[in-house]
Structures are given as C-alpha cells and as structure tokens.
Coordinates of C-alpha atoms in Angstrom, one line a residue:
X1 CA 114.4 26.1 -119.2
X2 CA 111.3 27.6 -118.5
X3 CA 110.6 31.2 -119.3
X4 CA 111.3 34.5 -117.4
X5 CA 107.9 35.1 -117.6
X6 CA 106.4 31.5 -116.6
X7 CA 108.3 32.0 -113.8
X8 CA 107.5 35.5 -113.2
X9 CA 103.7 34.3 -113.2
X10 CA 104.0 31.4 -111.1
X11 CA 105.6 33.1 -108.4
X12 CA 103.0 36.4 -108.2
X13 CA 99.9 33.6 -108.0
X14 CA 102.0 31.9 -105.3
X15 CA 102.4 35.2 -103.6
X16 CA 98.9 35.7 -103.9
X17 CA 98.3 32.7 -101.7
X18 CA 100.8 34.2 -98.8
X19 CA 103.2 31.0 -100.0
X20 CA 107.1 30.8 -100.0
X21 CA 109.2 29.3 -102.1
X22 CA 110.2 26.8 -99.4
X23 CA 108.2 23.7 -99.4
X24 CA 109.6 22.1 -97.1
X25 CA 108.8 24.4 -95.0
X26 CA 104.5 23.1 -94.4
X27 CA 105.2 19.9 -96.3
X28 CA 103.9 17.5 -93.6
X29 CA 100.9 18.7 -92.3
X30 CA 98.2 17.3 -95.2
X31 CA 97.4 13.8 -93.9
X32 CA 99.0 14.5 -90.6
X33 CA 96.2 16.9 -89.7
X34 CA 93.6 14.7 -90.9
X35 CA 94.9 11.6 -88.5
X36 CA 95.0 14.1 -85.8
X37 CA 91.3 15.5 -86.3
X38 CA 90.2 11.8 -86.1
X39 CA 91.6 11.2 -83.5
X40 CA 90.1 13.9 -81.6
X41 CA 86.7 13.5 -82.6
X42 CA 87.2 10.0 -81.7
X43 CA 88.4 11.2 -78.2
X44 CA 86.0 13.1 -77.8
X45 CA 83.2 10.6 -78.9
X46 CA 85.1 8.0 -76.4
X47 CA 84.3 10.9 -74.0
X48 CA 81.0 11.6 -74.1
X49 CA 80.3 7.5 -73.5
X50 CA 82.2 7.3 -70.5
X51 CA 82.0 10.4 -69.3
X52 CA 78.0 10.0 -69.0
X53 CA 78.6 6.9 -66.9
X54 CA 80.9 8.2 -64.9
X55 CA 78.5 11.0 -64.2
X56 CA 75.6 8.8 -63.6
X57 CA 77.7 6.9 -61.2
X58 CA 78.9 9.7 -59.6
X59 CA 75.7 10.8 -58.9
X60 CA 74.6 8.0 -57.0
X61 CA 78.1 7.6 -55.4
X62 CA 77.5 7.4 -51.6
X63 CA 81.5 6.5 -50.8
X64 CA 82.2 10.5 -50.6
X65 CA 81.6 13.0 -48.2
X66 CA 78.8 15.3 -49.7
X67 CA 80.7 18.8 -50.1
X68 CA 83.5 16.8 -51.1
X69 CA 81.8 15.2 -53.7
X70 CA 80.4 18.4 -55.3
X71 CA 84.2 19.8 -55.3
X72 CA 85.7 16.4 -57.0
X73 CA 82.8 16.3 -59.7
X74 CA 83.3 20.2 -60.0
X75 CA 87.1 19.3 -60.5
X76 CA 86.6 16.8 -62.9
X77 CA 83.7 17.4 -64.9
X78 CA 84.3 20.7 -65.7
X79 CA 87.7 20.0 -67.7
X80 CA 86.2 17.0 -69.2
X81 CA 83.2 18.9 -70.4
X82 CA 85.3 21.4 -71.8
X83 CA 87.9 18.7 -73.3
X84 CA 84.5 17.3 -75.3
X85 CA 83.6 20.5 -76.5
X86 CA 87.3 21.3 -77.5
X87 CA 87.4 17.5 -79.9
X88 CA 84.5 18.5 -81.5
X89 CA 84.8 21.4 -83.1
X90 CA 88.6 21.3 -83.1
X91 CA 89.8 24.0 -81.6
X92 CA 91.6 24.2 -77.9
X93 CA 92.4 20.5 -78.0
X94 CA 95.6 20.7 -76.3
X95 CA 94.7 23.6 -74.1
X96 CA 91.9 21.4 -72.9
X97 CA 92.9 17.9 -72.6
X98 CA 96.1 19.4 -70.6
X99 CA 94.2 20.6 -68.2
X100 CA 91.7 17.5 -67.8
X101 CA 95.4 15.3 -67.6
X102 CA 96.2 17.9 -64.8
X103 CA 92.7 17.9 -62.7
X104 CA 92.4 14.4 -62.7
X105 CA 95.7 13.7 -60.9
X106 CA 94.4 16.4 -58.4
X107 CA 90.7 14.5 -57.4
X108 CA 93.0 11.0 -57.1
X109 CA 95.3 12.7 -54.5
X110 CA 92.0 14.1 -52.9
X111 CA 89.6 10.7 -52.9
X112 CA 91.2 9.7 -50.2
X113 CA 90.4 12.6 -47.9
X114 CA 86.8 12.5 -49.7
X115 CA 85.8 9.2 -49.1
X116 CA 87.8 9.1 -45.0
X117 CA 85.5 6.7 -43.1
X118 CA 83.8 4.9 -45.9
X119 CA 83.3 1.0 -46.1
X120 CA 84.6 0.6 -50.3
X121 CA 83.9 -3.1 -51.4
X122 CA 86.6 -4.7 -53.6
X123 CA 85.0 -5.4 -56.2
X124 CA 83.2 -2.3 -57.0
X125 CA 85.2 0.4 -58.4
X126 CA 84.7 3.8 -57.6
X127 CA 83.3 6.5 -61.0
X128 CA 86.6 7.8 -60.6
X129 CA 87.7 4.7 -62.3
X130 CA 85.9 5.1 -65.0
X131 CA 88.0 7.9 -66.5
X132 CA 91.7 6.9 -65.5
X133 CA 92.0 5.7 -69.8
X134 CA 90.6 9.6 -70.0
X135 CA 93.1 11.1 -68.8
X136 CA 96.1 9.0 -69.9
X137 CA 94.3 9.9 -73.4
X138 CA 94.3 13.6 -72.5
X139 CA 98.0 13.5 -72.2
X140 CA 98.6 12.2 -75.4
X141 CA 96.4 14.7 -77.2
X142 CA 98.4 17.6 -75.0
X143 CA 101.6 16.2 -73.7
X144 CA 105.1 15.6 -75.4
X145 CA 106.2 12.3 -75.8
X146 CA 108.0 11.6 -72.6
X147 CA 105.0 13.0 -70.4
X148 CA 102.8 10.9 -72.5
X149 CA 105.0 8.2 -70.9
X150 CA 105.0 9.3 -67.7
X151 CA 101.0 9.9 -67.2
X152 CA 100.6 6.1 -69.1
X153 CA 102.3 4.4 -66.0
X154 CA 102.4 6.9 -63.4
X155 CA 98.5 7.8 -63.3
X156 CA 96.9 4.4 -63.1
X157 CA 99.7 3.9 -60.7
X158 CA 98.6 7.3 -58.4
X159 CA 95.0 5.3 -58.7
X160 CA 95.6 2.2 -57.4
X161 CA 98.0 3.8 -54.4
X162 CA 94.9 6.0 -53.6
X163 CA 92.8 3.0 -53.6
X164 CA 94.9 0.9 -51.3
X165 CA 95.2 3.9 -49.5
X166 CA 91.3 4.2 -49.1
X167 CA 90.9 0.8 -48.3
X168 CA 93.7 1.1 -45.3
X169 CA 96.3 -1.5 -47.7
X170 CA 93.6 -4.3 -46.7
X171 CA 94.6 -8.1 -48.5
X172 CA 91.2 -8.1 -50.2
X173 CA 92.0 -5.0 -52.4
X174 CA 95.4 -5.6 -53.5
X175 CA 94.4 -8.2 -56.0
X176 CA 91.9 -6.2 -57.6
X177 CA 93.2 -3.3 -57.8
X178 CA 97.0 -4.4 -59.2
X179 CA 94.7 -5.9 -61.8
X180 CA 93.0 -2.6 -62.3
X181 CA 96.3 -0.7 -62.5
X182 CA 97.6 -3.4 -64.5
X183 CA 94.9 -3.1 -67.3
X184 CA 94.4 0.5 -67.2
X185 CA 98.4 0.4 -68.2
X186 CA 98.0 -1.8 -71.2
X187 CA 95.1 -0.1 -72.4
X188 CA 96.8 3.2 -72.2
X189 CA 100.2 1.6 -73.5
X190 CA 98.5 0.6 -76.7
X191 CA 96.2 3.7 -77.4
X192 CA 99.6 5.5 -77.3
X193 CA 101.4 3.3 -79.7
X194 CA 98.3 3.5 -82.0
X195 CA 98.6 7.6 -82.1
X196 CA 102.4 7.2 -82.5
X197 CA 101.5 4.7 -85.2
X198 CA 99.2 6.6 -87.1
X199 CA 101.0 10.2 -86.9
X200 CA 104.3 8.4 -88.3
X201 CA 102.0 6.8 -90.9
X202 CA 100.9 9.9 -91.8
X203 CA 103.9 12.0 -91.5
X204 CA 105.6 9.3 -93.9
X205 CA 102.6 9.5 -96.7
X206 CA 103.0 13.5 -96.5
X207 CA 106.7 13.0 -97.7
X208 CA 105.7 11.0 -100.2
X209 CA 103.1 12.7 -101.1
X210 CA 105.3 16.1 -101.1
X211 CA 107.9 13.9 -103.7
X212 CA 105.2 12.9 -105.8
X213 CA 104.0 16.6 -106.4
X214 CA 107.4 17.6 -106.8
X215 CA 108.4 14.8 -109.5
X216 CA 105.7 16.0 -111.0
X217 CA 106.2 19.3 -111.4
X218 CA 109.9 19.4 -112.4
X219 CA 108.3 16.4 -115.4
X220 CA 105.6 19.2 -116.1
X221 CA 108.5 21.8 -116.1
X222 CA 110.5 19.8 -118.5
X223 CA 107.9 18.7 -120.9
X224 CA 106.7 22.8 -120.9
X225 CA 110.3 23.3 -122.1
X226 CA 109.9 20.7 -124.3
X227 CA 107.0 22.1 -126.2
X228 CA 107.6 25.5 -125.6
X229 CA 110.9 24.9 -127.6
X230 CA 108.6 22.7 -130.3
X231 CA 106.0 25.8 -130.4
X232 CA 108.4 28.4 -131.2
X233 CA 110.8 26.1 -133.8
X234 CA 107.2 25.1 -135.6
X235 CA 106.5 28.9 -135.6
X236 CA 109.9 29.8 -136.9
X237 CA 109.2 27.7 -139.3
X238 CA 105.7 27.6 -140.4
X239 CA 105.3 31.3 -139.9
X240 CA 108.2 33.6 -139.5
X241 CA 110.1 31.7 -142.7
X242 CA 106.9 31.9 -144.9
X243 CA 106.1 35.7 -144.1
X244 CA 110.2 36.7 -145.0
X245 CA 109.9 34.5 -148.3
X246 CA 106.5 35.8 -148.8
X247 CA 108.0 39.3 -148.6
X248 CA 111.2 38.3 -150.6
X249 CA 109.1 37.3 -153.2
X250 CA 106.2 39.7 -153.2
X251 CA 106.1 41.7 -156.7
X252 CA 102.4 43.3 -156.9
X253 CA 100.8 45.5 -154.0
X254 CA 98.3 42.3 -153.5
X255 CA 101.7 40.5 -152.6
X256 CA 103.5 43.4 -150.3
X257 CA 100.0 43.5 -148.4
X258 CA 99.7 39.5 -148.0
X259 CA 103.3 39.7 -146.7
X260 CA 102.6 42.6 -144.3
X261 CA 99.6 40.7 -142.9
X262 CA 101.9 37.3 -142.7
X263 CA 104.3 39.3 -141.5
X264 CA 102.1 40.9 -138.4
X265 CA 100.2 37.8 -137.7
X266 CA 104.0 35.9 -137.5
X267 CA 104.4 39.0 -134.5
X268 CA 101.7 38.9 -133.0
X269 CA 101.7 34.8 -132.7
X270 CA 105.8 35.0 -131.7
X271 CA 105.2 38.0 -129.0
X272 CA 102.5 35.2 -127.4
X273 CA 104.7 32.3 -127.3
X274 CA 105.7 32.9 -124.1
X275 CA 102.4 33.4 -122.5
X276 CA 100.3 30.2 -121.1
X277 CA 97.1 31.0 -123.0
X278 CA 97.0 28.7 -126.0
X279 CA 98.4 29.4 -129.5
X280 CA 96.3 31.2 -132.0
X281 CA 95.8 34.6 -133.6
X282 CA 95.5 37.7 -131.5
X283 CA 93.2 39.1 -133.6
X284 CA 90.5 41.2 -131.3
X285 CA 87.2 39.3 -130.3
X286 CA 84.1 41.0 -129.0
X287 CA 82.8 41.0 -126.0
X288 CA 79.4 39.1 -126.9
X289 CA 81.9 36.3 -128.2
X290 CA 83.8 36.2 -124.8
X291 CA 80.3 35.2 -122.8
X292 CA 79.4 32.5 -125.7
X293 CA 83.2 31.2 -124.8
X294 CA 82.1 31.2 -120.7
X295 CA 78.6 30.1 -121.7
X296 CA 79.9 27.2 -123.9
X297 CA 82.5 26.7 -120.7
X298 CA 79.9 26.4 -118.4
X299 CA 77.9 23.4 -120.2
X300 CA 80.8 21.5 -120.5
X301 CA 81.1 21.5 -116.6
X302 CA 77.3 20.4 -116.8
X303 CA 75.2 23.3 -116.2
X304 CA 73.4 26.2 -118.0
X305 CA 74.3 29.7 -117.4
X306 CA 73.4 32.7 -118.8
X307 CA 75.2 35.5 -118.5
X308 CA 74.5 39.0 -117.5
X309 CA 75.9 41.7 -119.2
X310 CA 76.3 45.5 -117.9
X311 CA 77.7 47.0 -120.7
X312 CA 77.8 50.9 -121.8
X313 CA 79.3 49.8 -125.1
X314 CA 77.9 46.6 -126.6
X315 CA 80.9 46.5 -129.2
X316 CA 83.6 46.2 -126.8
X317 CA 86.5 44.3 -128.3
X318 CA 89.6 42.3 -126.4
X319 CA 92.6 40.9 -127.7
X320 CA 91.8 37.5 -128.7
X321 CA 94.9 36.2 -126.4
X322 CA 92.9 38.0 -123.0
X323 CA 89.9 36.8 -124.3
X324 CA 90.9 33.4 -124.2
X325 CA 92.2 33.4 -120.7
X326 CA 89.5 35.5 -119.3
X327 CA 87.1 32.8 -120.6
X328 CA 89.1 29.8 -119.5
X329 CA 89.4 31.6 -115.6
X330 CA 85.8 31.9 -115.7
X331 CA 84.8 28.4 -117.0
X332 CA 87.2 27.5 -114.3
X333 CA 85.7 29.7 -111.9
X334 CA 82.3 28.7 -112.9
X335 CA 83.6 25.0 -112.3
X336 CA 84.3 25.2 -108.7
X337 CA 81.3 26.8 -107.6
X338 CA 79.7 23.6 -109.3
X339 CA 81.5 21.5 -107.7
X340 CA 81.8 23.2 -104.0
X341 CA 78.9 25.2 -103.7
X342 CA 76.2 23.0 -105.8
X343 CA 75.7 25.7 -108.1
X344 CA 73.8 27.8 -105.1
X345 CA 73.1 31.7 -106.5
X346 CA 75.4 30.7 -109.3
X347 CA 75.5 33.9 -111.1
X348 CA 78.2 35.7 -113.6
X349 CA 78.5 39.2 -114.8
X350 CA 80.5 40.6 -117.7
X351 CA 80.7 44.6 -117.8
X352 CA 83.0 47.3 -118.9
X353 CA 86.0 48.2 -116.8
X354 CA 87.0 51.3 -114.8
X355 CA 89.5 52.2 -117.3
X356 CA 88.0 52.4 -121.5
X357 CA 88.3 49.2 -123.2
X358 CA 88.5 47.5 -120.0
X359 CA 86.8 44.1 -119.1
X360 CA 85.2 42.8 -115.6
X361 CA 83.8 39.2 -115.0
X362 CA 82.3 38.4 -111.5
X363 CA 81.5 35.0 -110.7
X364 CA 79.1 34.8 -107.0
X365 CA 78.3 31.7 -105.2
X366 CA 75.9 31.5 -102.3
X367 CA 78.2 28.2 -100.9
X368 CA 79.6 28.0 -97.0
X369 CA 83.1 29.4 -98.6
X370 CA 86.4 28.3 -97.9
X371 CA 89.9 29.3 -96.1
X372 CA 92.6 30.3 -99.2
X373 CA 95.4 29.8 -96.2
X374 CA 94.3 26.0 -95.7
X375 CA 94.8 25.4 -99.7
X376 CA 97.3 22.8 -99.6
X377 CA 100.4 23.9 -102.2
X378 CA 99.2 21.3 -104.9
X379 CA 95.8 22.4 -105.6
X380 CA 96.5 24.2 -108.5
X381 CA 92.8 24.8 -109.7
X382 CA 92.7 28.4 -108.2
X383 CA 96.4 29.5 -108.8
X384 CA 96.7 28.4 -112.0
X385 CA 93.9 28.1 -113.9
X386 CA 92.8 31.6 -112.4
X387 CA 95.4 33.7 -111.1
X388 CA 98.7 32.7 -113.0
X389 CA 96.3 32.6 -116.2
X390 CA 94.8 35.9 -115.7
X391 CA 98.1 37.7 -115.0
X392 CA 99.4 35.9 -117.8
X393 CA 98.1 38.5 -120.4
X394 CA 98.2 41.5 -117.8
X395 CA 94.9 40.9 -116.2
X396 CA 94.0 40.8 -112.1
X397 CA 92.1 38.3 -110.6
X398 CA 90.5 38.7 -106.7
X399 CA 89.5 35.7 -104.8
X400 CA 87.0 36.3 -101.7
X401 CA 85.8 33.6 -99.7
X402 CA 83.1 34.6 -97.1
X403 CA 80.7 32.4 -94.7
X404 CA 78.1 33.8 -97.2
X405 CA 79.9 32.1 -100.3
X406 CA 82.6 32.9 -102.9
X407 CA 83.5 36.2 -105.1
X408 CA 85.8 35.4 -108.0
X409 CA 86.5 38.9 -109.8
X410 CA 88.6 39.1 -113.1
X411 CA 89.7 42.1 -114.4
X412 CA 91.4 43.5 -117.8
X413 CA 92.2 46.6 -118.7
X414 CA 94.4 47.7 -122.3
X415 CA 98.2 48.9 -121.5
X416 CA 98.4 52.4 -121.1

C-alpha cells in the first residue's frame, strides 16, 4: 500500500492545482474540446467565404426596397460578423452563433415585405440564400440537440415558403426552389451528423483515455509498493542488520565508532525511505555542489546554463536528501522552459533563504506563459516532478505563469 506520506504529498500538489479527488468529475473534456475548437474555426473560416459573397451580392441586390435593404443587411451582417469574430478567437461561440440562428429567421420572415413589387427570376437566388447552411450551422454550434433538429428542416423550409411567397406561388418557382430547400436540408442534415460524429468520437477517446491514465497509475501505485517494500527489506538487511552485528561485535573504540556511524547512516537512510527523492546518504552537501547538480541537469536537457548565485554565505550546506530534489525540480524546471519557451531569458538564481540555512532557486522564462487551470490531470511534469518533489523533503514550490513568461520559485528552509 502506498505510504501515508506519498499520499499525503500527492494530494497537497493536487491541491495546489485547485483539483479534486474526483476524476470523473472533468474527465471528458481533453479531445472533446479540441474537436469543438476545430470545428469553430472551421465555421468560422466557412464564414468568412460565404459571408463575403453574400455581401458582395447583397450589395448589388436591386430585388429590395433601398431602406429595407440597409435594415436586412444590418440584421444579418452584424450577427454574422460577430459570429466570425466569436470562432476565431474562441470565445462567445454560442452566445454568438445563437443570435445569428435567431436574426436570420427574422430577415426571411421580412424579405417578403422587402422585396414587395419586385420581378425575382427563378433561377437566380437571392444573397439571402447564400447563408441559409449559415445559420442551420449556427444552431448546431449554439442550440441543443432537438433545436439543432428543428432549425435543420424548419429554416430552409421558412426560405423556400418566403420565396414562393415572393414570387406570388408562381409554377416556374416551385421547381427550383423545392430543390433549393431540398439541398439546403441534406447539406445541413449531414454537417449535423458529422458534429454529432466527431463529439461522440471524441467523448469515447476521453474515456479511454481517462482508463488508460488510471490503469496506469494504480500499475505505478502497485509497483511503488513493490519496491518501496524491496527498498526497505534490502535496507533491513544490508544496513540495519550490519550496524546491530557491527555493534554486537564491536570490542575497541575504532569498532564502537564504526558502529555508531553504521548505525546513524542505517537512520538516516531508513528515516528517508518513505520520501520520493532517491536512496542515498543524507549526508549535508554544499551549496556550490547543488548548482553543479542543476548545471549538470541542464546539459542533459541540451542547453548551457550558468547559474547565478546571491549568496551572503558561500558555505551554505543542505541535507543531501533536499539537495537532491531541489536539483531534480530545477532540472525539471529548467526543462520546460526549454521545451515551451525556447529557452527565451532562460535564467536561474540560487540564494540564501529568509530563514538561516535556508535555500531559494528561481527559474524565469521570457515565454507567452500558460493557464495551470487548463493542465489536464495527467501531466504530471509540474505536480510531480516539482511540487510533490519539493514538498517531499519539507520544501515549497510557487508556480506563476504570466503573459510575460514563467516564474518557478523553490524554496527550503531547515525545521525549526
């Protein structure tokens, strides 16, 4: 079973990410909100194209009245300017395309009053045609299922009543324009089954995905038990054992201080086991040797960094234990801004603490930053690697993301 104190540590990095224990509870949302921002952007690429014919056409449209014109391009426009906008940059989607699903029903019912005493040919569709698809597409973006339903039949249906309306139900028009309804119902039927398609699609590879991660943790969980309980038997063994039989056997004061030190380094390694760190002696390491660690950390990840140290005493020492995790947080630290930020204003600091024998290491980035709440659960190179291995030997580590890139800070200080 895993430790009190694993678990103690997993849960305050978790915390520090605003998570619960419930996964279930934002499990589906990873792929789901990627098909979905697709989508959009597709949308709204779709309309820009038609939308700029439309608006062309409409320009030159001589079917409506002038003033009436103005209001129905007004009516129409506007909401589908602002729909665009809203696909782009993501934000206001549904807000947006539901009013642009609204609006466009409203010009329909008005073209007929716009365009009263017209000649309209039958073959020549009006630029109000040109977004009918737009606004069937608008309700799927905005709408629940069943209005998605509704707008796919009943607004191409609304258009080609207004048409036959325009034309006075003349023979010529009916042919055309059932064909017209007819297609902009197909096309509408199968952009909806395509979004239905893809979300389930998605929704379906989130489960899955949310199993995966949580197979693999409980096999991570089981194999930590595994070795935790290997680590501590081999330590029994190899160390506890040989410091009692070193002290049951010791004669000469050479012997009683061999055992004492066999004895206080079995300690010191059986206090640790517990903590996620590494095995090894706690014996105290300087600060100098801490930056060669993070130094020797950063060319592994590929790049040269040179630390700068603001230290009031030079011969600062750290248990070797903190040393080790404040140097693998950093390399990890180091790592990301590598890999997100290009290296840009890479820079890293090591200086004293507020409190006396206290340790601080700030790594700054100049990268574009990133969200902590939009760090999906399984993305363990922040929570573990730097916050559940920091607090792991009784340090604190602060993450802040800004638009001006990334301050990791990691502090130490002794127990008072």
């Amino acid at each position: 079973m895993p430790s009190e104190t694993s678990r103690r540590v997993l849960a305050e990095a978790h915390g520090t990410f605003g998570h619960t224990a419930d996964t279930a509870a934002g499990m589906a949302t990873f792929t789901r909100a990627r098909v979905v921002r697709f989508t959009t952007l597709a949308v709204g690429a779709g309309c820009i194209a038609l939308g700029v014919h439309a608006l062309l056409t409409a320009l030159g449209s001589t079917e409506e009245q002038g003033d009436w014109r103005i209001a129905l391009m007004i009516v129409v426009f506007v909401p589908l300017a602002a729909m665009i906008v809203a696909c782009l940059v993501g934000r206001g989607v549904h807000l947006a395309a539901g009013v642009f699903a609204v609006a466009y029903p409203i010009a329909l019912l008005a073209w007929p009053l716009a365009t009263a005493g017209s000649q309209p040919a039958p073959d020549d569709g009006p630029w109000i045609w040109l977004l009918l698809n737009i606004a069937t597409v608008a309700a799927v973006l905005a709408f629940p299922f069943p209005l998605q339903i509704a707008w796919t039949v009943l607004v191409p249906v609304q258009y080609g009543v207004v048409r036959l309306a325009q034309a006075e139900f003349a023979p010529e028009f009916w042919a055309p324009v059932i064909l017209d309804v007819v297609y902009a119902i197909i096309l509408a039927t199968v952009l909806l089954t395509l979004d239905r398609v893809y979300r389930a699609v998605a929704t379906r590879v989130d489960r899955a995905r949310v199993d995966a991660v949580a197979s693999y943790a409980a096999a991570a969980a089981a194999d930590a038990a595994e070795r935790e309980r290997i680590a501590v038997a081999a330590l029994m063994h190899d160390s506890v054992l040989a410091a009692l039989i070193a002290a049951e056997r010791a004669d000469s004061p050479r012997e009683h201080g061999l055992a004492v030190a066999m004895a206080r380094e079995a300690l010191t390694r059986l206090a640790n086991a517990e903590q996620d760190v590494g095995e090894g002696p706690d014996a105290p390491i300087g600060v100098g040797e801490l930056v060669e660690r993070l130094e020797r950390g950063a060319r592994e990840v590929g790049i040269e960094l040179q630390a700068d140290r603001i230290l009031v005493d030079e011969t600062l020492t750290i248990p070797g234990r903190v040393g080790r995790a404040l140097a693998l947080a950093a390399t990890q630290a180091v790592a990301n801004a590598v890999e997100h930020a290009a290296s840009a204003g890479l820079e890293v600091t090591v200086s004293d603490g507020d409190e006396p024998g206290g340790v601080v290491i700030v790594i700054r980035d100049h990268g574009t930053g990133f969200d902590l709440t939009t760090v999906p659960d399984d993305r363990l190179g922040i929570r573990a690697s730097i916050y559940a291995r920091v607090a792991a030997v009784g340090g604190r580590a602060h993450v802040a993301p800004t638009a001006r890139g990334t301050t990791i800070t990691l502090e130490w200080s002794p127990p008072a």
